[in-house]
Structure formats: structure tokens, C-alpha cells
Amino acid sequence: MTAVGAAPEAAARRPAMPPANRASLRALSGQAIANVLLAIFGALFLLPMLWLVLASVDANASWSVEVPHLTAANFADALSGSNLQSIINSIVMSGVSTVIATICGALAAYALSRRRIPWKGPLLLAVLFLSGVPLAILVIPVFQMYSAIGWLSLLPCSLFLAVTSLPFEIYLIKNFIDAVPRDVEEAARMERAGTFQILTRVVGPLALPGIGAAAIYGFVTAWGSFLVPLVLITDPSQQPGSIAIFGFIGNAYVRYGDIAAFSLIYAVPILLLYALSARLFRGGFVLSGAVKG
Amino acid sequence: MPRSPRQARSALAAAAALAAAALAACSGSGGAAVTAPTKEPAGPFVLKVAYGSNYVFDTTGLTQKWWQQVAAEFKASHPKATVQFIPIPGSYNDIVTKLSLLYRSASTAPDVAEIPTGQIGLWAQAGYLLPLNAYLKSASWWSRFPRVVQSEGTFSGQVYAVDQGENDSALLYNKQMFAKAGIPLPWQPKTWQDVIAAAERIKARLPGVTPLWLNSGTGSGANGLLQGINNFIVGSATPTIYDARTGKFVVDSPGIRAALSLYSQAFARGLVADTSALFSPNAVTTPLTWFQQGKLAIAVGSNYYGGNWTKAISAPYWPQAPKVMGEAVIPTEAGGGVASTLGGWDFAIAAHSQVARAAFDFINLAENQQNSIDAANWAGWVPPDRDYWTLPAYTSFAPPYNAFFAQIMPHATLTPSNAAYSVWVQGMGEATGAIAQNPRTTVDQAIAILKGYVTGQLGADHVEVLH
Amino acid sequence: MTARPGAPAPAGTGAGAGEAPGPAAAAQAPGRPAVPQGLRRDAERFQWGSLALLVPSAALLAVLFIIPVVYAFYLGFTNLQLVGIHAVDWHFTGAENLRRLAGDQVFRYSMELTLAFIAGSVAGVVIIGLALAMLMQTALAPVRIVAGGIVIVAWMMPAITAGMTWYASTTAGGTFGTLLGLANSDFLHREPLLIVTLANIWSQTGFAMMVFGAALRNIPRDLLESAQIENASRPQRFARITLPLLRPTIVTTVLLITLISLANFGLIYVMTQGGPGNATDILPLYSYQQAFQFDNLAYGALIGNALVILCAIFGAIYVRASRSRA
């Protein structure tokens, strides 16, 4: 494995270091290698998507990778009818689920990281392992609960999705809070900051990359979920995009081109989220640098 | 578990008791005296109707159009009714999963549901469905359903579901390729060997063309068998898959061996498509495209092919299809005869429906001439009512295929409808899959796979060997 | 330098808070006066304020997670069917399902497949994810954004799409075969487990990359810089500084990838439905198959139970591994 550390970048940003020439030379070569390797990885990850891209503009799309008979009709189909609404539903479903899971998860993670709570270690792990129960089985009792109280709709479905990613999010965020130095918090506490302030002003920003990663995890999990919304949402106008894809698959036909086009469109919101979070992470980075400085 | 499932369970138990009472009432009074509950709710009421929103019909647009058309007629005759649709997205398994969960709770169970033929028995056993015998007395269309179609929803004398439309099978072949290969037209094989011989001739004369399409493997589940090897098994001397007398599944019989032997020959001689195509999800639809692209000569295929090639469905659109594609009956093992499976979708009413009479009225409208023929055309079915088979509205939708497949239907054979059938399906899928993947697999080895799997899952006392 | 490299070590075990070195947080509910410094040690005791932080998660988990899990666990010992005779009329059957499980050849095979699938997936995801995260730190912005974006898109793709695109890429006429000059090769059905594992690695790496990227940002730069001044080579710096600091994150990721891979069975379902034969029928798929295809909800739930035990064993191994080396 090629381990290219963070050092070259750091060196490049601090030109005042004593062995400046050698370091910057090494940094340069290291950066070149890193760029090439990353480009190769990117290309490898792109390969399987080639079919998706070609099929999305192919009037005769099939399983094979072929030179497409160019058409825009697939994209028109992908956005027709209730398909656009389904993407909006996905955004609501995943957004609500992510907000619930991340806020609850961050609070719990902080307590589990910093407070003395009896049996917290085994408890946390037990909850985590229990998420090994296949969701397909888990959703059945939840369906019965929800149907008894008339909750078979979008928002309660988001709530359940939030709960399914909650153990992961708690665990992940706790890991990042563990890494935040306690003395930073201590300093804030000297200045009589309350728990809430410490969470939002000190620990939160420092653990932001971790919280962001957990939030994106929650979003992506909800974004791709199929069986849970299928079972827990009754009103067809509330179905998310992961289910709308099946509108292109019937008993006697598969509209490969439409599926590909819809999938590409369905990727856009996540990409936007990723771009947004990259900015957020950078903000967190600068801040943490300042605190640690 | 909290109160809810228990509640649901007791509600269902009550429903089941109700169904049992209804059942006892029907059988006890000798049928004729029983009148169907005619009570129509006095005030406004809601009729809940569940259907597959993308899987069953050929397009989602036609699905909506058809159900709304029936609902509009229903509203006209029942002004106080509100029809609440529960469209279920996803594929076969997803529809079954969602429906079975809806039925678990009295409050969510749909009054009318569209369910696959293979599931009726299971639903009836669970006590979810209302026996329709009393209602059917007044339905003129029921007596015009072929006996085999009537029987698909009948268990212990009670009719739990009525057919919406059927799929059956035949051989479809490219006439132009046959002409090039020097095979006389029209082609009608007398035996299974004739099919192999024609495929071999194609292979020799037309390199680059896949001679024969035989669905195999587990990828397409029960659908793959319905449009594949089961056609040969039901056309064999021992057509039994589930022995109703003993309650056991047949894992080895001369008929199963004959069918597997046909597969084994076809694959060993390189006549069939490769595993990439056969094992793909929705592989059963691949011949439609391959025929259109001129890549395939013969397929053991289904009645919906012709409709899919029409402009209305366009999956894919192929206006030349009637000129290019011929059709022939699948012969039986003995030679001649008609071999075909049968399966489709059905209407059922929930056992505890508060508006059962209205629910049946809805079904009654769905079975009328216009709606039944529209459903057949838009979902790729043969309509169950034999009076519609010769009507231009049906035959001219996809000529000549629609008329041809209607003639096959009375001779077609149903597949079992109980929980363990899906185990047999998996076992048989693995057996044909093994042949497809390794053509050197012998019939004995394939039988061992089927037998081993089904025995392992169901236990030795639930399988049998026919001689 | 303020960060202690040893501090994050017990992460993942969670039990270490009590003996954590350094001054502990003396938290209090907002508005209450700060606890005087002298009481800091005492503040390690359980605080009622902690409860307020835990209640939202605990309540949600109790109602929508623990109860269904316990119920699912119980279902494993009944004869409940999805539909059929025992859909309504079902009852506790004791160890009957267990006996069946013990003699179930498909289950045993499925267990082996699961272990191989998990081992391959975890190794692939962690190694590639870490490599990507480290490369991203050095690479130029355009390369970083494009490559990172691609990996993230792969991660976020719904299973149905990811499965279809991998099916198309690895069967005859697919991208891989065409590029390797073996256009008619059916890699998927020739090496099914390998291909579905690769597909899973492809679809999970984005997560690991993101987590490692976030963790790498927490490594104090001055540590690496001082090592560089001491002329430590790049592999040395990686082995001595980066890797030890990342260990808790690696353990966490291994654990989470194990669970996510098991939850991601939809990908395999789309590609092979567990086939050909049973060649990719990993436990979650087999559980699904039993519960929803064969209508044996109870037996499917029992296989789910077995899966939980498997996860717990995995977890115990990971936690032990992380402790013994820290």
C-alpha cells in the first residue's frame, strides 16, 4: 500500500522549515505520485459506471456496453410523471432521518465519551451488534406498530430509518469525540461554559468531520433504502426515488436506459451534499488547527 | 412485543373465525340456498383496492389508466363510494411481501387485491380471503372461464380468487431464419427432439445466431420455471409437481428426467444462450429484444411477446414482428398435443371486508368485456372469459399471437399454489442452472441437486419419487 | 503540542472513560454554576445531566429498535409464516427451528460464504479507503474532487442501480471483459463470490474514505512535522505516527464495514439472487429467502439471530485486537 502521509502538504504550507529545498522537492514528487495514484483509483471506480453513463443516452440500452444510439428520451422519461416528486420525497425522507439521527447520536456520543455511565461500553457494543438483525425481519414488527397507530407514511418512515442508523452514528461520533483533547473542553469550562455551549462551540466543531461523516452515512443509507419505505409508506405519492426506479422494471420488460438516466439524476443531490460537506469539513479543519495551534 | 401485533393477531383470528363461519355457512346449507351478502353500506364508504403499480401491467401509465377506468365505472354505479387505491411498487416478491403484511392487520387489509395465481392457496390457508362461491352465482362471466382457470382459485370447493388474466407458453421462432436454414414453414414440431433438431440446423446454417432460448437458473424464480422447464414437465407422461393426494413434492420422476434431459442435450450441443443472459435479473424478457435484433431463432416463450412488440407497449417496438415471428405449440413428451404452463393474476376479497358486496361489484366491473380485454392487452394476458378470445378488440391488438395463445389456454396446466412450492422452484432453478453453467452436468446430477435441495428444506417425509 | 497520541486508544471499547488520563470534564446542565475545580474527580460519577443527553437516543432505540429486535429474536423460535397456514395461527415451537438449523446444509455453506465475503470486503474497503484518504490529503484539488466524487457516487448508489451496473460490467459484453479483451467472459457467474465482494468493496469504500479522511484531519500536524525533521522516512512516519493514531478509527471502521456489508445484501440480491446455485447466498440473503420467498418468517428470523451472534463474535475479536495492541 502506498502510504503518502500528510506531511508533504504541511511542509509545502510552511516554507520556513530548515531543510526547505529537500523537503519541497520530496513534497513535489510525493504530490505527483499521489495525483497519479488517485487518478488511477478514480478511473477504476469509474469503470463500472461506464455502463450507466452509456445506457442513459442509449435508445436501445441493454446489459451490454455498446456505442449508444444517442437519445435524450431516457432522461425525459426519468423525470416524467411522479419521478421528480419521488426525488423530492427522498430528500425529505433522508434529510429528516439524518437530522434526527445525527442530533440524537451526537448528544449520546458525547455522553458516552465523556461521562461516567455504568456499563456503557458493553451496552453500546450490544446495540451495535444487534443491528446485525436483517432489516427485512426488523421491519415486520415495526410495520405492525405503525399500522396500529396509523403511521404508515413518509415522516414516521424517516424516523425508523433514523433509528436504524443511530447505533452506527453514535459509535462513529463517539470515536471522534474521544479523539478531541479534554483540555480544550476544560479551558471552556473554566470560562463557565455550560454543556450545551461546550457541545456546540467546542466539541462540536472539533468533531465536525466525524459528525459530518456520520451524517452523510445516515443520509446515504436512507437514500438507498428500498424495503423500509416499501413496507412503511402507503401513499404512493410519498414513495422515494429508490422505489420509483422499479417503475422502469416490469414483469415483461426492463427499461435499462430509463433506469440508468434516473440513477444518474438520483446521484445529483448526494453529490451536492458531498460538495457542501467538503466545505464544512474544511471549516472544521481550520478551526481545529487554530485551537490546537 | 407491545400490544399492536397481538391486537392485530387477535383481529386476524377474528377474521379467520369469520371466514370459517362463512365457509361453514356456505357448505352447510348446500350452496344453492345461500345468498350472497347483498347489504350495501347505507352511507358513504371507502373501498380499498391494492394492485401492483409497475410489475403487473406493461407500463405504469397503463396500470393507472386501467384501474382508474374501472374505478370510474364503479363510482358511477356506487355514488357513495370512494375508491382508495393502494398501488404497490417493486417486483413480484415485493408485491407479495407488502400484500401479506397489509393482510396481517385488519385495518390495512385491502378489500380488493390483485394477487398472483401462485399465492392464492397460501392466502386462503391463512384465512385472509373471502370465499366467493355465493357471489359468483350471479356472475355471467364465471361460467365462461375454462375449467382450469376456474380451478386456480378453488381450494376444497371454495373459490377464493377469480382470474384477471393468464399467461401461457408456446414456441416462438424467426421464420426468416428458418427459411434460410431450410426448415419448412410453418413449423410445428411433433416431438421435443424436433425442437432440438431445428435448433441444431440453425446452429449449423446460421452461425452467430443463438438457436434456442430456454429459461434456466434461479435468477427469475417461479417466473423462469413458468416460462421454462415446467412447460416440458407438465407436457410429460408424469406431469405432477405437487402430489395433492400425498401432500408431497415430486423430486424425481420420468417426466422431470425427460425435461432435464432435453435441457442437458440443448446445452451440451451449445444451442442455448450463455449464462450472462440466462442468469440476469428479468432474463425472461431478454428474448423479446434478441428476436428484434435478429440474435435469436427459437424461444420457449410466453403469450405477452406479441403485445410487447406493439407500438402501444413498445418493449421493444417491432412493427415487423408479425411478418418475422412464427408461433408453434410446445408438443408433449409423447408427441403432438399441447404442453403449456398457466399462471396469471387474480382478484380476491379480504375475508373480513366490511364492504364485500361492493368489493365484488368492483370485480364484476373489472371482468366486463371492455375492462377484461383492456387488461389482457395492456398486461400481456389472455383474458379468462372465452367469449372474448375471438373479439377483434383482443385479437387485433397483437395479431396473430393473441388469438393463437387463447387457443392454448384450455390445455394449459397450473403449477402448485402452496408455501413449499417456492422451495421446489429454488431446487429446480439450481438444477437447470447447473446444466446451463456446466453442460456436462448429467441428468442424474441435476436430479440430485433438486432432490437434495428440496429434501434438505422440507424434510424427507415431504418429498417423493414417481416411477 | 496539546494532543496526546494515546488518548483515543480505548475508543471502541467505550469502557475506558473512568480511567482516562488527564483532567476530566466537569459537566453540568446549562445554567447551573460551574463545579469548582477541586471537585473534578468526583464529577466522574454518574451525573443526572448525562441522562438528558442520552434520553433521545435511548428512547428511540428502545421503542423502534430494541423492541423489534427482541420480537424478531422471539420469532425465531416460533412457526410464523409470512402467508400460509401459520400466518395467523402461529405459536412458540421451542428448539424445533434450532434443530432444523443444526442440520441445514445450506445454512452451513451460507455461513462459510458470509465469512469469506466479510473478510474480503473488510480488507478491501479498509485498505483502499485508507489509501484514498491519504492520497486525497496530498493530491491537487481537481484530482481530489473528481476522484473523491466518483468514489462517493459509488457509495451512495442505491443497491438496485449498483447491482445492475456491476452485472452489466462483469458479464459477457461488459466493460471489464471488453477492456481485458475477453468480451464474452462471464466473470460474474464464473467467480460469483469474488465479483460480488468486489462490487461490495466498490460500493462501501466511499464511507471508509470519508471516515479516514476525517480522522486524518485530527492528527496533529506538528507530530508529523517533527518526525519529518528527524528525517523519518514516509513509511516510518506512517507506521510510527499515522497508524497508531488511526487505530481506533480503523477498528471502528472494520466493525462498521462488517455490519454495513451484511446490511447491503440488496446489492447481491440484484446481481445474483444468491446464485448461481447457492454460490453467493450469504446469511442475510438466506434469511431473506427463507422469510420472504419460502414464507418461513420464523426460520428467517432465526437465521437473523445467528447473524447477530456472528456479529457479536466479530465485534469481540475486533475489540480484543484493538485493546491488546494499544
GROMACS .gro file of C-alpha atoms in nm, chain C:
model
  326
  761MET     CA    1   0.158   2.031   2.123
  762THR     CA    2  -0.156   1.961   2.311
  763ALA     CA    3  -0.296   1.640   2.166
  764ARG     CA    4  -0.197   1.316   2.329
  765PRO     CA    5  -0.142   1.040   2.081
  766GLY     CA    6  -0.255   0.784   2.334
  767ALA     CA    7  -0.582   0.947   2.418
  768PRO     CA    8  -0.810   0.798   2.156
  769ALA     CA    9  -0.680   0.446   2.212
  770PRO     CA   10  -0.963   0.298   2.412
  771ALA     CA   11  -1.224   0.411   2.165
  772GLY     CA   12  -1.437   0.126   2.059
  773THR     CA   13  -1.429  -0.036   2.397
  774GLY     CA   14  -1.603   0.261   2.546
  775ALA     CA   15  -1.530   0.142   2.894
  776GLY     CA   16  -1.221   0.349   2.938
  777ALA     CA   17  -1.373   0.679   3.041
  778GLY     CA   18  -1.334   0.619   3.410
  779GLU     CA   19  -0.963   0.568   3.395
  780ALA     CA   20  -0.900   0.818   3.123
  781PRO     CA   21  -0.590   1.019   3.195
  782GLY     CA   22  -0.590   1.393   3.232
  783PRO     CA   23  -0.849   1.624   3.375
  784ALA     CA   24  -1.200   1.508   3.322
  785ALA     CA   25  -1.487   1.713   3.211
  786ALA     CA   26  -1.695   1.854   3.487
  787ALA     CA   27  -2.014   1.894   3.300
  788GLN     CA   28  -2.332   2.038   3.421
  789ALA     CA   29  -2.665   2.126   3.285
  790PRO     CA   30  -2.674   2.464   3.114
  791GLY     CA   31  -2.736   2.744   3.356
  792ARG     CA   32  -2.608   2.571   3.662
  793PRO     CA   33  -2.297   2.715   3.823
  794ALA     CA   34  -1.971   2.555   3.727
  795VAL     CA   35  -1.839   2.291   3.959
  796PRO     CA   36  -1.536   2.419   4.145
  797GLN     CA   37  -1.210   2.275   4.023
  798GLY     CA   38  -1.144   2.080   4.334
  799LEU     CA   39  -1.443   1.855   4.272
  800ARG     CA   40  -1.329   1.743   3.931
  801ARG     CA   41  -1.250   1.387   4.027
  802ASP     CA   42  -1.586   1.346   4.193
  803ALA     CA   43  -1.754   1.463   3.877
  804GLU     CA   44  -1.656   1.134   3.720
  805ARG     CA   45  -1.950   0.983   3.898
  806PHE     CA   46  -2.273   0.934   3.713
  807GLN     CA   47  -2.444   1.263   3.653
  808TRP     CA   48  -2.809   1.316   3.600
  809GLY     CA   49  -2.722   1.562   3.326
  810SER     CA   50  -2.587   1.270   3.125
  811LEU     CA   51  -2.934   1.131   3.118
  812ALA     CA   52  -3.065   1.432   2.931
  813LEU     CA   53  -2.806   1.370   2.662
  814LEU     CA   54  -2.889   1.003   2.637
  815VAL     CA   55  -3.266   1.014   2.658
  816PRO     CA   56  -3.348   1.098   2.294
  817SER     CA   57  -3.135   0.816   2.157
  818ALA     CA   58  -3.228   0.574   2.430
  819ALA     CA   59  -3.599   0.633   2.385
  820LEU     CA   60  -3.583   0.596   2.008
  821LEU     CA   61  -3.368   0.288   2.030
  822ALA     CA   62  -3.583   0.128   2.297
  823VAL     CA   63  -3.909   0.166   2.108
  824LEU     CA   64  -3.810   0.128   1.746
  825PHE     CA   65  -3.503  -0.088   1.776
  826ILE     CA   66  -3.477  -0.295   2.091
  827ILE     CA   67  -3.841  -0.399   2.099
  828PRO     CA   68  -3.845  -0.508   1.733
  829VAL     CA   69  -3.513  -0.685   1.781
  830VAL     CA   70  -3.638  -0.873   2.085
  831TYR     CA   71  -3.956  -0.957   1.897
  832ALA     CA   72  -3.757  -1.074   1.594
  833PHE     CA   73  -3.546  -1.283   1.829
  834TYR     CA   74  -3.858  -1.442   1.971
  835LEU     CA   75  -4.000  -1.505   1.623
  836GLY     CA   76  -3.701  -1.726   1.558
  837PHE     CA   77  -3.849  -1.979   1.797
  838THR     CA   78  -4.200  -1.989   1.653
  839ASN     CA   79  -4.360  -2.127   1.338
  840LEU     CA   80  -4.482  -1.793   1.200
  841GLN     CA   81  -4.526  -1.778   0.823
  842LEU     CA   82  -4.548  -1.470   0.606
  843VAL     CA   83  -4.858  -1.621   0.447
  844GLY     CA   84  -4.996  -1.969   0.471
  845ILE     CA   85  -5.145  -2.188   0.743
  846HIS     CA   86  -4.925  -2.044   1.016
  847ALA     CA   87  -4.956  -1.679   0.918
  848VAL     CA   88  -5.231  -1.617   1.170
  849ASP     CA   89  -5.234  -1.933   1.371
  850TRP     CA   90  -4.876  -1.946   1.498
  851HIS     CA   91  -4.712  -2.036   1.825
  852PHE     CA   92  -4.389  -2.093   2.013
  853THR     CA   93  -4.215  -2.407   1.895
  854GLY     CA   94  -3.917  -2.417   2.128
  855ALA     CA   95  -3.600  -2.558   1.983
  856GLU     CA   96  -3.759  -2.701   1.669
  857ASN     CA   97  -3.613  -2.436   1.441
  858LEU     CA   98  -3.276  -2.472   1.611
  859ARG     CA   99  -3.276  -2.843   1.538
  860ARG     CA  100  -3.355  -2.766   1.178
  861LEU     CA  101  -3.076  -2.510   1.166
  862ALA     CA  102  -2.827  -2.759   1.303
  863GLY     CA  103  -2.895  -2.995   1.017
  864ASP     CA  104  -2.930  -2.732   0.745
  865GLN     CA  105  -2.655  -2.778   0.488
  866VAL     CA  106  -2.745  -2.457   0.307
  867PHE     CA  107  -2.706  -2.265   0.633
  868ARG     CA  108  -2.363  -2.410   0.696
  869TYR     CA  109  -2.250  -2.328   0.346
  870SER     CA  110  -2.404  -1.984   0.377
  871MET     CA  111  -2.204  -1.925   0.696
  872GLU     CA  112  -1.878  -2.005   0.515
  873LEU     CA  113  -1.971  -1.775   0.230
  874THR     CA  114  -2.052  -1.499   0.477
  875LEU     CA  115  -1.714  -1.526   0.647
  876ALA     CA  116  -1.530  -1.513   0.317
  877PHE     CA  117  -1.742  -1.225   0.194
  878ILE     CA  118  -1.689  -1.024   0.512
  879ALA     CA  119  -1.316  -1.091   0.528
  880GLY     CA  120  -1.269  -0.986   0.167
  881SER     CA  121  -1.495  -0.684   0.195
  882VAL     CA  122  -1.343  -0.552   0.516
  883ALA     CA  123  -0.985  -0.593   0.399
  884GLY     CA  124  -1.059  -0.432   0.065
  885VAL     CA  125  -1.264  -0.143   0.198
  886VAL     CA  126  -1.026  -0.054   0.479
  887ILE     CA  127  -0.708  -0.071   0.275
  888ILE     CA  128  -0.843   0.110  -0.029
  889GLY     CA  129  -1.037   0.358   0.183
  890LEU     CA  130  -0.730   0.448   0.388
  891ALA     CA  131  -0.512   0.474   0.081
  892LEU     CA  132  -0.762   0.704  -0.085
  893ALA     CA  133  -0.799   0.921   0.223
  894MET     CA  134  -0.424   0.966   0.248
  895LEU     CA  135  -0.380   1.033  -0.121
  896MET     CA  136  -0.654   1.293  -0.102
  897GLN     CA  137  -0.455   1.485   0.155
  898THR     CA  138  -0.172   1.538  -0.088
  899ALA     CA  139  -0.336   1.548  -0.427
  900LEU     CA  140  -0.427   1.859  -0.620
  901ALA     CA  141  -0.776   1.992  -0.577
  902PRO     CA  142  -0.914   1.893  -0.922
  903VAL     CA  143  -0.789   1.535  -0.895
  904ARG     CA  144  -0.910   1.516  -0.537
  905ILE     CA  145  -1.254   1.648  -0.615
  906VAL     CA  146  -1.312   1.431  -0.921
  907ALA     CA  147  -1.172   1.107  -0.778
  908GLY     CA  148  -1.338   1.166  -0.442
  909GLY     CA  149  -1.665   1.246  -0.613
  910ILE     CA  150  -1.655   0.922  -0.812
  911VAL     CA  151  -1.589   0.712  -0.504
  912ILE     CA  152  -1.868   0.888  -0.319
  913VAL     CA  153  -2.113   0.836  -0.606
  914ALA     CA  154  -2.029   0.467  -0.599
  915TRP     CA  155  -2.107   0.460  -0.229
  916MET     CA  156  -2.436   0.642  -0.248
  917MET     CA  157  -2.581   0.442  -0.536
  918PRO     CA  158  -2.893   0.254  -0.435
  919ALA     CA  159  -2.838  -0.122  -0.433
  920ILE     CA  160  -3.062  -0.174  -0.734
  921THR     CA  161  -2.852   0.057  -0.951
  922ALA     CA  162  -2.517  -0.056  -0.816
  923GLY     CA  163  -2.619  -0.419  -0.867
  924MET     CA  164  -2.734  -0.362  -1.223
  925THR     CA  165  -2.428  -0.164  -1.322
  926TRP     CA  166  -2.200  -0.433  -1.178
  927TYR     CA  167  -2.399  -0.703  -1.351
  928ALA     CA  168  -2.361  -0.520  -1.680
  929SER     CA  169  -1.990  -0.466  -1.623
  930THR     CA  170  -1.891  -0.818  -1.529
  931THR     CA  171  -2.094  -1.036  -1.766
  932ALA     CA  172  -2.049  -1.103  -2.137
  933GLY     CA  173  -2.026  -0.782  -2.336
  934GLY     CA  174  -1.947  -0.589  -2.020
  935THR     CA  175  -1.687  -0.322  -1.951
  936PHE     CA  176  -1.433  -0.544  -1.778
  937GLY     CA  177  -1.443  -0.821  -2.033
  938THR     CA  178  -1.423  -0.576  -2.322
  939LEU     CA  179  -1.125  -0.394  -2.171
  940LEU     CA  180  -0.942  -0.718  -2.097
  941GLY     CA  181  -1.004  -0.843  -2.448
  942LEU     CA  182  -1.233  -1.120  -2.322
  943ALA     CA  183  -1.562  -0.968  -2.429
  944ASN     CA  184  -1.759  -1.290  -2.393
  945SER     CA  185  -1.636  -1.379  -2.047
  946ASP     CA  186  -1.895  -1.417  -1.778
  947PHE     CA  187  -1.682  -1.327  -1.477
  948LEU     CA  188  -1.982  -1.288  -1.251
  949HIS     CA  189  -2.105  -1.643  -1.292
  950ARG     CA  190  -1.760  -1.795  -1.311
  951GLU     CA  191  -1.631  -1.630  -0.990
  952PRO     CA  192  -1.953  -1.516  -0.827
  953LEU     CA  193  -1.830  -1.464  -0.471
  954LEU     CA  194  -1.522  -1.274  -0.582
  955ILE     CA  195  -1.722  -1.042  -0.806
  956VAL     CA  196  -1.994  -0.964  -0.553
  957THR     CA  197  -1.723  -0.898  -0.294
  958LEU     CA  198  -1.552  -0.658  -0.534
  959ALA     CA  199  -1.884  -0.490  -0.602
  960ASN     CA  200  -1.939  -0.453  -0.229
  961ILE     CA  201  -1.590  -0.308  -0.180
  962TRP     CA  202  -1.663  -0.066  -0.461
  963SER     CA  203  -1.988   0.041  -0.303
  964GLN     CA  204  -1.858   0.077   0.055
  965THR     CA  205  -1.515   0.234   0.007
  966GLY     CA  206  -1.658   0.585  -0.004
  967PHE     CA  207  -1.768   0.550   0.356
  968ALA     CA  208  -1.426   0.435   0.476
  969MET     CA  209  -1.255   0.704   0.274
  970MET     CA  210  -1.470   0.969   0.436
  971VAL     CA  211  -1.420   0.839   0.787
  972PHE     CA  212  -1.045   0.805   0.743
  973GLY     CA  213  -1.029   1.147   0.584
  974ALA     CA  214  -1.200   1.296   0.887
  975ALA     CA  215  -0.972   1.105   1.124
  976LEU     CA  216  -0.659   1.211   0.938
  977ARG     CA  217  -0.758   1.573   0.986
  978ASN     CA  218  -0.743   1.514   1.358
  979ILE     CA  219  -0.381   1.403   1.350
  980PRO     CA  220  -0.180   1.696   1.481
  981ARG     CA  221   0.037   1.819   1.203
  982ASP     CA  222   0.324   1.912   1.431
  983LEU     CA  223   0.372   1.548   1.518
  984LEU     CA  224   0.433   1.457   1.157
  985GLU     CA  225   0.641   1.764   1.104
  986SER     CA  226   0.871   1.692   1.394
  987ALA     CA  227   0.909   1.338   1.266
  988GLN     CA  228   1.000   1.476   0.931
  989ILE     CA  229   1.261   1.699   1.085
  990GLU     CA  230   1.406   1.390   1.248
  991ASN     CA  231   1.437   1.252   0.895
  992ALA     CA  232   1.191   0.970   0.936
  993SER     CA  233   1.101   0.819   0.602
  994ARG     CA  234   0.746   0.821   0.477
  995PRO     CA  235   0.676   0.455   0.565
  996GLN     CA  236   0.831   0.518   0.905
  997ARG     CA  237   0.610   0.815   0.967
  998PHE     CA  238   0.310   0.611   0.859
  999ALA     CA  239   0.397   0.317   1.082
 1000ARG     CA  240   0.501   0.520   1.387
 1001ILE     CA  241   0.258   0.808   1.387
 1002THR     CA  242  -0.033   0.782   1.146
 1003LEU     CA  243  -0.120   0.415   1.200
 1004PRO     CA  244  -0.116   0.419   1.583
 1005LEU     CA  245  -0.324   0.735   1.587
 1006LEU     CA  246  -0.569   0.586   1.340
 1007ARG     CA  247  -0.601   0.251   1.516
 1008PRO     CA  248  -0.925   0.333   1.696
 1009THR     CA  249  -1.073   0.464   1.373
 1010ILE     CA  250  -0.959   0.154   1.187
 1011VAL     CA  251  -1.117  -0.072   1.447
 1012THR     CA  252  -1.438   0.128   1.431
 1013THR     CA  253  -1.440   0.116   1.053
 1014VAL     CA  254  -1.375  -0.257   1.043
 1015LEU     CA  255  -1.666  -0.310   1.276
 1016LEU     CA  256  -1.898  -0.080   1.087
 1017ILE     CA  257  -1.800  -0.215   0.744
 1018THR     CA  258  -1.875  -0.565   0.870
 1019LEU     CA  259  -2.224  -0.458   0.967
 1020ILE     CA  260  -2.283  -0.242   0.661
 1021SER     CA  261  -2.171  -0.520   0.429
 1022LEU     CA  262  -2.419  -0.755   0.588
 1023ALA     CA  263  -2.693  -0.494   0.558
 1024ASN     CA  264  -2.603  -0.428   0.196
 1025PHE     CA  265  -2.728  -0.766   0.075
 1026GLY     CA  266  -2.961  -0.593  -0.171
 1027LEU     CA  267  -2.659  -0.549  -0.394
 1028ILE     CA  268  -2.601  -0.923  -0.415
 1029TYR     CA  269  -2.972  -0.986  -0.448
 1030VAL     CA  270  -2.987  -0.773  -0.761
 1031MET     CA  271  -2.671  -0.927  -0.908
 1032THR     CA  272  -2.724  -1.297  -0.842
 1033GLN     CA  273  -3.021  -1.355  -0.606
 1034GLY     CA  274  -2.776  -1.567  -0.409
 1035GLY     CA  275  -2.688  -1.780  -0.711
 1036PRO     CA  276  -2.578  -1.934  -0.928
 1037GLY     CA  277  -2.686  -2.230  -0.719
 1038ASN     CA  278  -2.609  -2.107  -0.368
 1039ALA     CA  279  -2.272  -1.960  -0.456
 1040THR     CA  280  -2.341  -1.611  -0.318
 1041ASP     CA  281  -2.617  -1.694  -0.073
 1042ILE     CA  282  -2.472  -1.515   0.231
 1043LEU     CA  283  -2.665  -1.530   0.557
 1044PRO     CA  284  -2.870  -1.210   0.522
 1045LEU     CA  285  -2.979  -1.328   0.177
 1046TYR     CA  286  -3.060  -1.674   0.302
 1047SER     CA  287  -3.260  -1.518   0.584
 1048TYR     CA  288  -3.450  -1.306   0.332
 1049GLN     CA  289  -3.504  -1.605   0.107
 1050GLN     CA  290  -3.647  -1.814   0.389
 1051ALA     CA  291  -3.865  -1.535   0.526
 1052PHE     CA  292  -3.999  -1.382   0.207
 1053GLN     CA  293  -3.957  -1.636  -0.071
 1054PHE     CA  294  -4.027  -1.953   0.125
 1055ASP     CA  295  -4.264  -1.766   0.362
 1056ASN     CA  296  -4.085  -1.911   0.667
 1057LEU     CA  297  -4.075  -1.584   0.856
 1058ALA     CA  298  -3.977  -1.762   1.177
 1059TYR     CA  299  -3.689  -1.956   1.028
 1060GLY     CA  300  -3.568  -1.642   0.850
 1061ALA     CA  301  -3.574  -1.462   1.184
 1062LEU     CA  302  -3.371  -1.742   1.341
 1063ILE     CA  303  -3.107  -1.705   1.072
 1064GLY     CA  304  -3.111  -1.335   1.159
 1065ASN     CA  305  -3.044  -1.430   1.520
 1066ALA     CA  306  -2.750  -1.640   1.412
 1067LEU     CA  307  -2.626  -1.338   1.224
 1068VAL     CA  308  -2.635  -1.127   1.540
 1069ILE     CA  309  -2.429  -1.385   1.723
 1070LEU     CA  310  -2.185  -1.385   1.434
 1071CYS     CA  311  -2.163  -1.005   1.456
 1072ALA     CA  312  -2.101  -1.024   1.830
 1073ILE     CA  313  -1.818  -1.270   1.775
 1074PHE     CA  314  -1.668  -1.043   1.512
 1075GLY     CA  315  -1.707  -0.748   1.746
 1076ALA     CA  316  -1.541  -0.926   2.036
 1077ILE     CA  317  -1.248  -1.016   1.815
 1078TYR     CA  318  -1.208  -0.659   1.692
 1079VAL     CA  319  -1.234  -0.508   2.037
 1080ARG     CA  320  -0.982  -0.754   2.174
 1081ALA     CA  321  -0.749  -0.683   1.886
 1082SER     CA  322  -0.771  -0.311   1.947
 1083ARG     CA  323  -0.705  -0.348   2.320
 1084SER     CA  324  -0.417  -0.588   2.307
 1085ARG     CA  325  -0.217  -0.373   2.071
 1086ALA     CA  326  -0.291  -0.035   2.220
   0.00000   0.00000   0.00000
